[in-house]
Short mmCIF file of C-alpha atoms in Angstrom, two decimals:
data_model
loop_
_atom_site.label_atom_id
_atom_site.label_comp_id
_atom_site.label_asym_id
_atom_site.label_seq_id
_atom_site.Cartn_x
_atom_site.Cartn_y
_atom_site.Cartn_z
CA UNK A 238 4.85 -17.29 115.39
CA UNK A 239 7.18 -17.67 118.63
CA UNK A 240 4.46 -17.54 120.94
CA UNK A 241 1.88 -19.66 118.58
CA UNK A 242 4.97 -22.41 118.64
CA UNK A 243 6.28 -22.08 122.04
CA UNK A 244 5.53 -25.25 124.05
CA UNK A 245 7.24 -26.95 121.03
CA UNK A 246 10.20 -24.85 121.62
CA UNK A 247 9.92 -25.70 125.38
CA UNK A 248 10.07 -29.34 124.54
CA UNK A 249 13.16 -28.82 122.77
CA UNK A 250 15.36 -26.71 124.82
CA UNK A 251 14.63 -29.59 127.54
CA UNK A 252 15.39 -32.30 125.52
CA UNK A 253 18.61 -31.00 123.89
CA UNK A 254 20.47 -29.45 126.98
CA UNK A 255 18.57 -30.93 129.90
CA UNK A 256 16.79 -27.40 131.83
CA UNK A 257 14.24 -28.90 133.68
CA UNK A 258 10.85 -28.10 131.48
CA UNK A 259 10.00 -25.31 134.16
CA UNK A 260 12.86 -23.66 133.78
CA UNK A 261 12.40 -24.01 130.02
CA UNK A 262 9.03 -22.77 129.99
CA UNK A 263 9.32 -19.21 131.99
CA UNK A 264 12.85 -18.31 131.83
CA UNK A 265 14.49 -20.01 128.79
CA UNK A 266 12.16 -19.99 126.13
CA UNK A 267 10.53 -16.72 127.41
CA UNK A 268 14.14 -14.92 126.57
CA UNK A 269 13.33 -14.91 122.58
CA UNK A 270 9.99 -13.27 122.60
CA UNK A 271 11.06 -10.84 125.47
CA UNK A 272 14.40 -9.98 123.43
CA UNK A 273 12.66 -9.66 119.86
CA UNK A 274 9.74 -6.91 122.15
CA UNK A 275 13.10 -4.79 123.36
CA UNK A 276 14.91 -4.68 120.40
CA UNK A 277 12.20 -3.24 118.36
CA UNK A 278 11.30 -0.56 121.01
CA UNK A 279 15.22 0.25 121.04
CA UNK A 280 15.14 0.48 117.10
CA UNK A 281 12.23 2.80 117.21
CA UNK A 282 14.19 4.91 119.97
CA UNK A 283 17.51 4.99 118.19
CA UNK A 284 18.62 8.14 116.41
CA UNK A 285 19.55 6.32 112.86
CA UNK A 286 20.38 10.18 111.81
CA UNK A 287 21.50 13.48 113.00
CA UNK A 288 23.04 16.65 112.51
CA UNK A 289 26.20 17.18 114.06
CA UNK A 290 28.83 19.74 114.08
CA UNK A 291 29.24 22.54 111.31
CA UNK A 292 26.83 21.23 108.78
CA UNK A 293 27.72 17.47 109.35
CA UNK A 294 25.21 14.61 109.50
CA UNK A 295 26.00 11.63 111.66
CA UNK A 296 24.33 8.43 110.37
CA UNK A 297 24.13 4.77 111.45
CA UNK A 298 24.18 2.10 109.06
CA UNK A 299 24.21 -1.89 108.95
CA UNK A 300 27.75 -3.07 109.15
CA UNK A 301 27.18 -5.99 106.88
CA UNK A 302 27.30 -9.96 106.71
CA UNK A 303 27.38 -10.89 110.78
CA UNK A 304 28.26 -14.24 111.79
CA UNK A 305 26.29 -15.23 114.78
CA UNK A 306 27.93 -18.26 117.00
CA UNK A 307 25.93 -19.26 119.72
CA UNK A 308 26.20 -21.68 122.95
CA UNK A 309 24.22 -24.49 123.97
CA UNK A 310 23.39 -23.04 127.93
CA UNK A 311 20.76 -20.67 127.01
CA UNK A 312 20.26 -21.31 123.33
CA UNK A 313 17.31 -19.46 122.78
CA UNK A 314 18.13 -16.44 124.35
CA UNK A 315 22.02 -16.02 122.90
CA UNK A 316 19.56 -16.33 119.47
CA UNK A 317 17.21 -13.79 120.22
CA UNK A 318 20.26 -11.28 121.53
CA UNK A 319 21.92 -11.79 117.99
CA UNK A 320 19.14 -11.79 115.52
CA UNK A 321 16.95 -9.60 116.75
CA UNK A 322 19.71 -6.60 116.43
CA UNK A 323 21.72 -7.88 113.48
CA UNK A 324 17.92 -7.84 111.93
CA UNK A 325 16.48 -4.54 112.98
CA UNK A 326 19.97 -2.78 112.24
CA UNK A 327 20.10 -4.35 108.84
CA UNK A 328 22.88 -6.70 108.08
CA UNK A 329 22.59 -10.55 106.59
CA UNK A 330 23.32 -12.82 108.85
CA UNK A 331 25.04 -16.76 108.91
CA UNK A 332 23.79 -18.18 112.47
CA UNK A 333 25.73 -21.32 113.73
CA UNK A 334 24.70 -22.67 116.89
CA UNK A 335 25.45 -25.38 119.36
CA UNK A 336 26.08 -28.52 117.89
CA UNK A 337 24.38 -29.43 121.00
CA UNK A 338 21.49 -27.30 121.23
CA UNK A 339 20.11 -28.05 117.40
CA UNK A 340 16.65 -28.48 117.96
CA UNK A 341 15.85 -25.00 119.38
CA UNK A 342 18.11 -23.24 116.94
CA UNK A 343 16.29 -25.20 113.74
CA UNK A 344 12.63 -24.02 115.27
CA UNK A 345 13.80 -20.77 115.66
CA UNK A 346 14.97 -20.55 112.21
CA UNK A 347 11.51 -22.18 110.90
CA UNK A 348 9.78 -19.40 112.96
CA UNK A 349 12.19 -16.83 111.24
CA UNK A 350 11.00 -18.70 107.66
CA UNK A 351 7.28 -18.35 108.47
CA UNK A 352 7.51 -14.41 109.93
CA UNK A 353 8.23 -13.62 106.39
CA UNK A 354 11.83 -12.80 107.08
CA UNK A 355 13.22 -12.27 103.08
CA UNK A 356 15.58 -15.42 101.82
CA UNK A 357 18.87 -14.73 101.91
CA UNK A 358 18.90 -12.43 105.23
CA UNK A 359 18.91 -15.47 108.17
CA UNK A 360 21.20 -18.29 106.86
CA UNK A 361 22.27 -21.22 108.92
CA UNK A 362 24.60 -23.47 108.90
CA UNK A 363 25.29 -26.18 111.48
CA UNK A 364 28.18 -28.41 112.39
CA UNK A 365 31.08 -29.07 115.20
CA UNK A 366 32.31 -25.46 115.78
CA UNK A 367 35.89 -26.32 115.68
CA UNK A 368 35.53 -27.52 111.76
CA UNK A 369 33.05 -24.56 110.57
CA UNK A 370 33.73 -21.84 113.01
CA UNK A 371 37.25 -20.91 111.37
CA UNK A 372 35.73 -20.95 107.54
CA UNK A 373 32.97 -18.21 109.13
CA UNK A 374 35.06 -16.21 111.14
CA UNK A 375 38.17 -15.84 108.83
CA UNK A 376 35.48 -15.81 105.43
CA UNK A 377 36.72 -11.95 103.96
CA UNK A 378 33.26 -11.59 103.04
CA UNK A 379 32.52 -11.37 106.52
CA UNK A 380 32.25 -7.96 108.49
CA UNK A 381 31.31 -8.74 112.01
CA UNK A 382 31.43 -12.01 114.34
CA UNK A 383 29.07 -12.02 117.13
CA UNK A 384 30.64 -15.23 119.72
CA UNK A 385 29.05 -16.09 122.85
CA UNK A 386 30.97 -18.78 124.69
CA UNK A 387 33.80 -20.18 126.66
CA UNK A 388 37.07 -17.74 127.06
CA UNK A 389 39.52 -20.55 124.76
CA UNK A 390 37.12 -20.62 121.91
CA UNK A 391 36.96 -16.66 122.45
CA UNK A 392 40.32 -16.46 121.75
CA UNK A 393 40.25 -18.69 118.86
CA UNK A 394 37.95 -16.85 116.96
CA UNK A 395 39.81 -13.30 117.92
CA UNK A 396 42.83 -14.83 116.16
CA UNK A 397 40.79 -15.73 113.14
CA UNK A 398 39.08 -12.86 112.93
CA UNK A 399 42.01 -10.40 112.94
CA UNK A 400 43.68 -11.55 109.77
CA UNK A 401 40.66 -9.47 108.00
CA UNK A 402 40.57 -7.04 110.57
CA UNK A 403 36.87 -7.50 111.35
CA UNK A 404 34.90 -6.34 114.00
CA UNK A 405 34.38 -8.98 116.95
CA UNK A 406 31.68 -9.02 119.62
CA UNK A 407 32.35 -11.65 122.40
CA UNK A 408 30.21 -12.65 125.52
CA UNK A 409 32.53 -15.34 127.56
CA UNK A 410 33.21 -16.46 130.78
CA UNK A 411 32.78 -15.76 134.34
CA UNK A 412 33.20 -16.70 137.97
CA UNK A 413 31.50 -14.15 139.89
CA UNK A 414 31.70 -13.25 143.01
CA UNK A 415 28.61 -12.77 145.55
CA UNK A 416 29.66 -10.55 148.20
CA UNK A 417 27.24 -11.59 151.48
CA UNK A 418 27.20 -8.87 154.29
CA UNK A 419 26.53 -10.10 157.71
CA UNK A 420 23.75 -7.37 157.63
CA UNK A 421 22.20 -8.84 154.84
CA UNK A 422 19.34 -10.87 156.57
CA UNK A 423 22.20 -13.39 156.15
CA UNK A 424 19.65 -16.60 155.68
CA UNK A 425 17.61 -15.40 152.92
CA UNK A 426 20.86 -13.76 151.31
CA UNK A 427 22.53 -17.70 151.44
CA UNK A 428 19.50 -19.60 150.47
CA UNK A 429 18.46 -16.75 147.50
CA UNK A 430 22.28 -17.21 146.56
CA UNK A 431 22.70 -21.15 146.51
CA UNK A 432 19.54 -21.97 144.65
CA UNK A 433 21.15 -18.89 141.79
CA UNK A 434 23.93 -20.97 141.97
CA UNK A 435 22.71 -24.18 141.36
CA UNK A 436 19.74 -22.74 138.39
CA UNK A 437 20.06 -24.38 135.21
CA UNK A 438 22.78 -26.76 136.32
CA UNK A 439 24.77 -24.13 137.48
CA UNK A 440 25.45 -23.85 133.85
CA UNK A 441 25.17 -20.46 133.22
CA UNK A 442 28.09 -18.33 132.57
CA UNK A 443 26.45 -15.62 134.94
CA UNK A 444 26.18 -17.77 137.81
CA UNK A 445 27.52 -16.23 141.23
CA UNK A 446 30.10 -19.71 142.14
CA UNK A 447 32.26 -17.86 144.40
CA UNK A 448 30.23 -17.03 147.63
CA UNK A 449 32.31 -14.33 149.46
CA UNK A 450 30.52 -14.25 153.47
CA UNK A 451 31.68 -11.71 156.40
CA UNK A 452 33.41 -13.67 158.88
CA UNK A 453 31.33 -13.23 161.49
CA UNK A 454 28.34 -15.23 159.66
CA UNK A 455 30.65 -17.80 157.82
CA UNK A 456 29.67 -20.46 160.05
CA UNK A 457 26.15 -20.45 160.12
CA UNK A 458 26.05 -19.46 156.22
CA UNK A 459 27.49 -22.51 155.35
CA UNK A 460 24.92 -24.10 157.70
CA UNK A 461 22.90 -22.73 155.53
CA UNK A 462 24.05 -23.18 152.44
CA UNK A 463 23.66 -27.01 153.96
CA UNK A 464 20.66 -27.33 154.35
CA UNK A 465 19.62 -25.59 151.46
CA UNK A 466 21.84 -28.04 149.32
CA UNK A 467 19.81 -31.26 151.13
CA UNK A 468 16.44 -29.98 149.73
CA UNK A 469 17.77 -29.88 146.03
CA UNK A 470 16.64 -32.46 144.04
CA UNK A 471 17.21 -33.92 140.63
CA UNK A 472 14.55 -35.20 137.90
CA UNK A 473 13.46 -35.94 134.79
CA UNK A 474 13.87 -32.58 132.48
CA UNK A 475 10.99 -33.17 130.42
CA UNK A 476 8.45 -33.47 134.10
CA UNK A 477 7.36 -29.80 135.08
CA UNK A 478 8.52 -29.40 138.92
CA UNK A 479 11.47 -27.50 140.74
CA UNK A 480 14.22 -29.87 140.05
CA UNK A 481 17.24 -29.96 138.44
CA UNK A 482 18.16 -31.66 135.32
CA UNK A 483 21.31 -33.75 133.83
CA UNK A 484 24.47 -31.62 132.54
CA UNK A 485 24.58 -31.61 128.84
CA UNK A 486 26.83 -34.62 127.98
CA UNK A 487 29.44 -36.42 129.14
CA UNK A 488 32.20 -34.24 128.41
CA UNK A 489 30.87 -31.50 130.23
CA UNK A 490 30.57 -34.25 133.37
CA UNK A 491 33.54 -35.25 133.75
CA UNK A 492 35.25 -31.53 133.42
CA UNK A 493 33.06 -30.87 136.32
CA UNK A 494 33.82 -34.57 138.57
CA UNK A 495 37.86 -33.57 137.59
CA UNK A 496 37.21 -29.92 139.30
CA UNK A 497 35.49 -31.41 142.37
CA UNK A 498 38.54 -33.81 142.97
CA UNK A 499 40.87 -31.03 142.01
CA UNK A 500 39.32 -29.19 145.06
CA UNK A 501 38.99 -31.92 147.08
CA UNK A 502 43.13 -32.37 146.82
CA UNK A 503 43.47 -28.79 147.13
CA UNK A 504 42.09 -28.88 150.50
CA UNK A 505 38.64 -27.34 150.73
CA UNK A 506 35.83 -28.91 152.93
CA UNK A 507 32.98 -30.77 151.50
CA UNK A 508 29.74 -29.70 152.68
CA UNK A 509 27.74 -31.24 150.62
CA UNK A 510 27.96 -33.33 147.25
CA UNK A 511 31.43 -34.36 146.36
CA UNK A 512 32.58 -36.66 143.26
CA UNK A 513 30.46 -38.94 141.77
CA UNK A 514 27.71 -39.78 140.10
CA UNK A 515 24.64 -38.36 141.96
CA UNK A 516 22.63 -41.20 144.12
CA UNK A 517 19.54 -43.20 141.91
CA UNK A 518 20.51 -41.45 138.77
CA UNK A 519 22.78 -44.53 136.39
CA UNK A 520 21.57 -43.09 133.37
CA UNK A 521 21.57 -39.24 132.39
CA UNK A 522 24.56 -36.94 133.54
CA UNK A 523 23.86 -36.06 136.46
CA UNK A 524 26.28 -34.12 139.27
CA UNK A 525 25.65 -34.03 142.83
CA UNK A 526 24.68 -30.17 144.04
CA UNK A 527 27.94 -29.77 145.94
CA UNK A 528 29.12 -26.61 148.36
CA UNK A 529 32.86 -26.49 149.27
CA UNK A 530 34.01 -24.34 152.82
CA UNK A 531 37.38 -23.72 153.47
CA UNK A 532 37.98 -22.38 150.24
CA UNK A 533 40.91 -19.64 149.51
CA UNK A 534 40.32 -17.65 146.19
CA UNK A 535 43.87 -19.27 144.70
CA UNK A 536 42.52 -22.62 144.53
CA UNK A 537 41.56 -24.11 141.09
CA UNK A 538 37.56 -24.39 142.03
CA UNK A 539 37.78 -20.67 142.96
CA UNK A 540 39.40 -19.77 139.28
CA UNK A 541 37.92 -21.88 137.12
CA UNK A 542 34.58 -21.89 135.65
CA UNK A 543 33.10 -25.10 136.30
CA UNK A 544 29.55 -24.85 134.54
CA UNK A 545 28.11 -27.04 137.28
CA UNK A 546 26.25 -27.00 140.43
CA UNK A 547 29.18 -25.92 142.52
CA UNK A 548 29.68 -23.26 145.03
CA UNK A 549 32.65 -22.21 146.80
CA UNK A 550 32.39 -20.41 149.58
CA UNK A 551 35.25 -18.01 151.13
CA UNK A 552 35.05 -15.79 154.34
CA UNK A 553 36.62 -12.39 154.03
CA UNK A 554 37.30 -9.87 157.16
CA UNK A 555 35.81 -6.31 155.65
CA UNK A 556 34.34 -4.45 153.15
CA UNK A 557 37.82 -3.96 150.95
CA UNK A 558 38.69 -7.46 151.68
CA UNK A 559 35.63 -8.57 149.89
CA UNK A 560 36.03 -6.51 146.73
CA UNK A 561 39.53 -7.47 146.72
CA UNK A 562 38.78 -11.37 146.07
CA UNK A 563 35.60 -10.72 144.58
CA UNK A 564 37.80 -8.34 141.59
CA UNK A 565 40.92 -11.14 141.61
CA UNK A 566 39.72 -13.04 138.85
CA UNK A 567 40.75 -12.91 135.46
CA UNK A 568 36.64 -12.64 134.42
CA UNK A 569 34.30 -9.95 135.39
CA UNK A 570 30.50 -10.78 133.61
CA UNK A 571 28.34 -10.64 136.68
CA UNK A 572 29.24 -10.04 140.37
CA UNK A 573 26.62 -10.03 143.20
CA UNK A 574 26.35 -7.91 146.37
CA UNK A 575 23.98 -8.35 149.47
CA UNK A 576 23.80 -5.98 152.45
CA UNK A 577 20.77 -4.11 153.93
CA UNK A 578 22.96 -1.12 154.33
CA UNK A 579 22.81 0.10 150.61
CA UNK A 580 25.08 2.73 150.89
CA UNK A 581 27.78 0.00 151.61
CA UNK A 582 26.20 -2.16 148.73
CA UNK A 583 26.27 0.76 146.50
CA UNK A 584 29.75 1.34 147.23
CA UNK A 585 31.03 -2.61 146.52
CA UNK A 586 28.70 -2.30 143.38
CA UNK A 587 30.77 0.39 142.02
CA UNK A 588 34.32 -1.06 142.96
CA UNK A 589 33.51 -4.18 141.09
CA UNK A 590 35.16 -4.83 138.09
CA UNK A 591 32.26 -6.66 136.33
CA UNK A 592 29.54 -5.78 133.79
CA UNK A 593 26.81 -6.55 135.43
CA UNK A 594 26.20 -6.13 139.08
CA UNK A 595 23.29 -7.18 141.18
CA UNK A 596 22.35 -6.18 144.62
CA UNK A 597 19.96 -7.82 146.95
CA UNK A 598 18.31 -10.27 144.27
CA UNK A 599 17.72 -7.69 141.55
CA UNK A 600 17.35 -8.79 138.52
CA UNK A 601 18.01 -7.50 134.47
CA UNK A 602 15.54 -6.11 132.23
CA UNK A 603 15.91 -6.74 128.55
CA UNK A 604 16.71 -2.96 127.98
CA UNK A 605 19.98 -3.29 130.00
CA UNK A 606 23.41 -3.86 128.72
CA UNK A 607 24.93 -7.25 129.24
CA UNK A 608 28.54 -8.01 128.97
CA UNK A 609 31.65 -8.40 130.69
CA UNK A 610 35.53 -7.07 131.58
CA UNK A 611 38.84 -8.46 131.65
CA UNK A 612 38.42 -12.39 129.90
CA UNK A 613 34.27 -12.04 129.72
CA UNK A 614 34.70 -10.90 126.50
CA UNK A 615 34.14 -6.96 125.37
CA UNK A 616 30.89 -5.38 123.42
CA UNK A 617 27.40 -5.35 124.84
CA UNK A 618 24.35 -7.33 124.60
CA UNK A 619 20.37 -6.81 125.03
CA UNK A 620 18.27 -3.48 123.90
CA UNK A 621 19.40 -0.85 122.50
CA UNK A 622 23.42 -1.80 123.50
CA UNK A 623 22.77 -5.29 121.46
CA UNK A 624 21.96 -2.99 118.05
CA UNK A 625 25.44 -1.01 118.38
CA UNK A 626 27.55 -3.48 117.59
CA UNK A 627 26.12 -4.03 114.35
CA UNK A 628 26.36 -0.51 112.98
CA UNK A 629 28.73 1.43 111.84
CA UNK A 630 28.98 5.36 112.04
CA UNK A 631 29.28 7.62 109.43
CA UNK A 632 29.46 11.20 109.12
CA UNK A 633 28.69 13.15 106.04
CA UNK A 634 30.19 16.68 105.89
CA UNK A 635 29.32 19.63 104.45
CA UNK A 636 25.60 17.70 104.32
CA UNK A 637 24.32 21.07 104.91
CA UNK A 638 26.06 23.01 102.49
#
């Protein structure tokens, strides 16, 4: 059904949250039927049952009514991460998505209607989270809440959650680091790294904002970084090309214009961008691509999460200088590491306090675990890690007897 319907899902994704329709068409929309593929291999795989101990049996079952909240960023693929487990594990399910991102989430759930999914296993409701996330995600009848989204509303929903004690599986956010070795092939490393940066907006909560250089190549990487910055351009989301598009809505906007001036007063270098709306672009929201140098990792752009096109960059002197800044933040979802050496990049991987780590431009398969430390929320994501969190373990003894 997904695939049969998926230009119409492209078309939607574009128009609701502004990804350019490339973007839309092989990396957005392309998350739901690649999740859905994984997660029944990783059912098939699991070990429901087994024996264990003296004449024990250990058995997995569906935890129960899930609530499902998902963001407006990626829409379809926070979907496809949550129903595709909560489904093949078992539970019912009350999805509420974006109030921004409705059009995906209302094809997805016709697409669920027509696979022959039974009634009364995929419910959703939607609305402004803030006036039906606390009736979900306090509701007694509720066993699990499955949030992806900002760190505050994380929070929130923790609170709410504990007064029944229910289980809660968050995916918040970040400000990771990418750690760029002057050994790198420093160029490619800087371009490969601004144009992460800047995909989908920068509005992604895995984006690598904080871009951590040796010393001895700072200069010329934010040279760079420069000149990568001048060849970005900004379009129409609904034209194919390799533009970006608008940020979601005003609000979002003018969080990001107050964090540009906030490091602009806090004394890091422009490079590129700045405040303001971007040039020949009145209508839409959209942001200049901007790069700050100069920037120290106590400043406000280098703590925050923006959700913008906005890159910080910060020299460091040595290898344990680097994952110093790149671990002082209070997130840890993604960090980033490139260095031709990779016994050194091995090394940085492993001392970084983050959930994901990627080294010279690797990517994730859908079979890995995705998730964060510290304030990037706690459970895992994706595969076989996405159907844990909706089971519960139980051990029958004397089963054997």
């Amino acid at each position: 059904v997904f695939q049969r319907r998926y230009a119409e899902m492209v078309t939607a994704i574009s128009s609701e949250m502004g990804a350019p329709h490339d973007l839309s068409k092989n990396a957005q929309a392309a998350c739901g039927p690649g999740h859905f593929a994984e997660t029944i291999k990783a059912a098939r795989e699991l070990e429901w049952e087994r024996p264990i101990g003296r004449g024990a049996r250990l058995m997995r079952e569906a935890i129960g009514v899930c609530v499902l909240i998902t963001p407006w960023n990626w829409p379809v693929n926070q979907l496809a991460a949550k129903v595709a487990p909560a489904l093949a594990a078992g539970c019912t399910m009350v999805l509420k998505p974006s109030e921004e991102a409705p059009l995906s989430a209302q094809l997805f759930a016709e697409f669920i209607a027509e696979a022959g999914v039974p009634k009364g296993v995929f419910n959703m409701v939607h609305g402004l989270g803030p006036d039906v996330g606390p009736h979900l995600t306090g509701h007694a009848q509720v066993d699990m809440v499955s949030f992806t989204g900002s760190t505050a509303a994380g929070i929130l929903i923790a609170k709410s959650a504990a007064e029944t004690v229910k289980r809660v599986s968050q995916e918040l956010g970040g400000k990771s680091a990418n750690v760029v070795f002057d050994d790198s092939g420093l160029e490619a490393a800087v371009k490969r790294g601004v144009r992460h940066c800047f995909n989908n907006t920068g509005q992604s909560c895995n984006a690598p904002t904080r871009m951590l250089v040796e010393a001895s190549g700072y200069a010329r990487a934010v040279e760079v970084a420069r000149e990568v910055a001048a060849t970005v351009s900004l379009g129409d989301p609904l034209q194919p090309g390799g533009h970006l598009g608008p940020v979601v809505n005003k609000r979002q906007f003018d969080k990001i214009q107050a964090l540009i001036e906030k490091g602009v007063a806090e004394g890091a270098t422009v490079v590129c961008g700045g405040p303001g709306r971007a040039d020949g672009h009145n209508r839409g929201y959209y942001v200049k691509p901007t790069i700050f140098a100069d920037v120290t990792n106590q400043m406000t752009i280098a703590r925050e999460e923006i959700f913008g096109p906005v890159l910080s960059m910060i020299p460091f002197a040595d290898e344990a200088e680097a994952v110093e800044v790149a671990n002082d933040t209070p997130y840890g979802l993604a960090a980033y590491v490139q260095s031709a050496d990779m016994d050194k990049a091995r090394r940085v991987a492993k001392a970084m306090r983050a959930g994901s780590v990627y080294i010279n431009g690797a990517g994730q398969d859908y079979c890995s675990p995705f998730g964060g430390y510290k304030q990037s929320g706690n459970g895992r994501e994706w595969g076989e890690w996405g159907l844990h969190d909706f089971l519960e373990v139980k051990v029958v003894n004397g089963w054997e007897g």
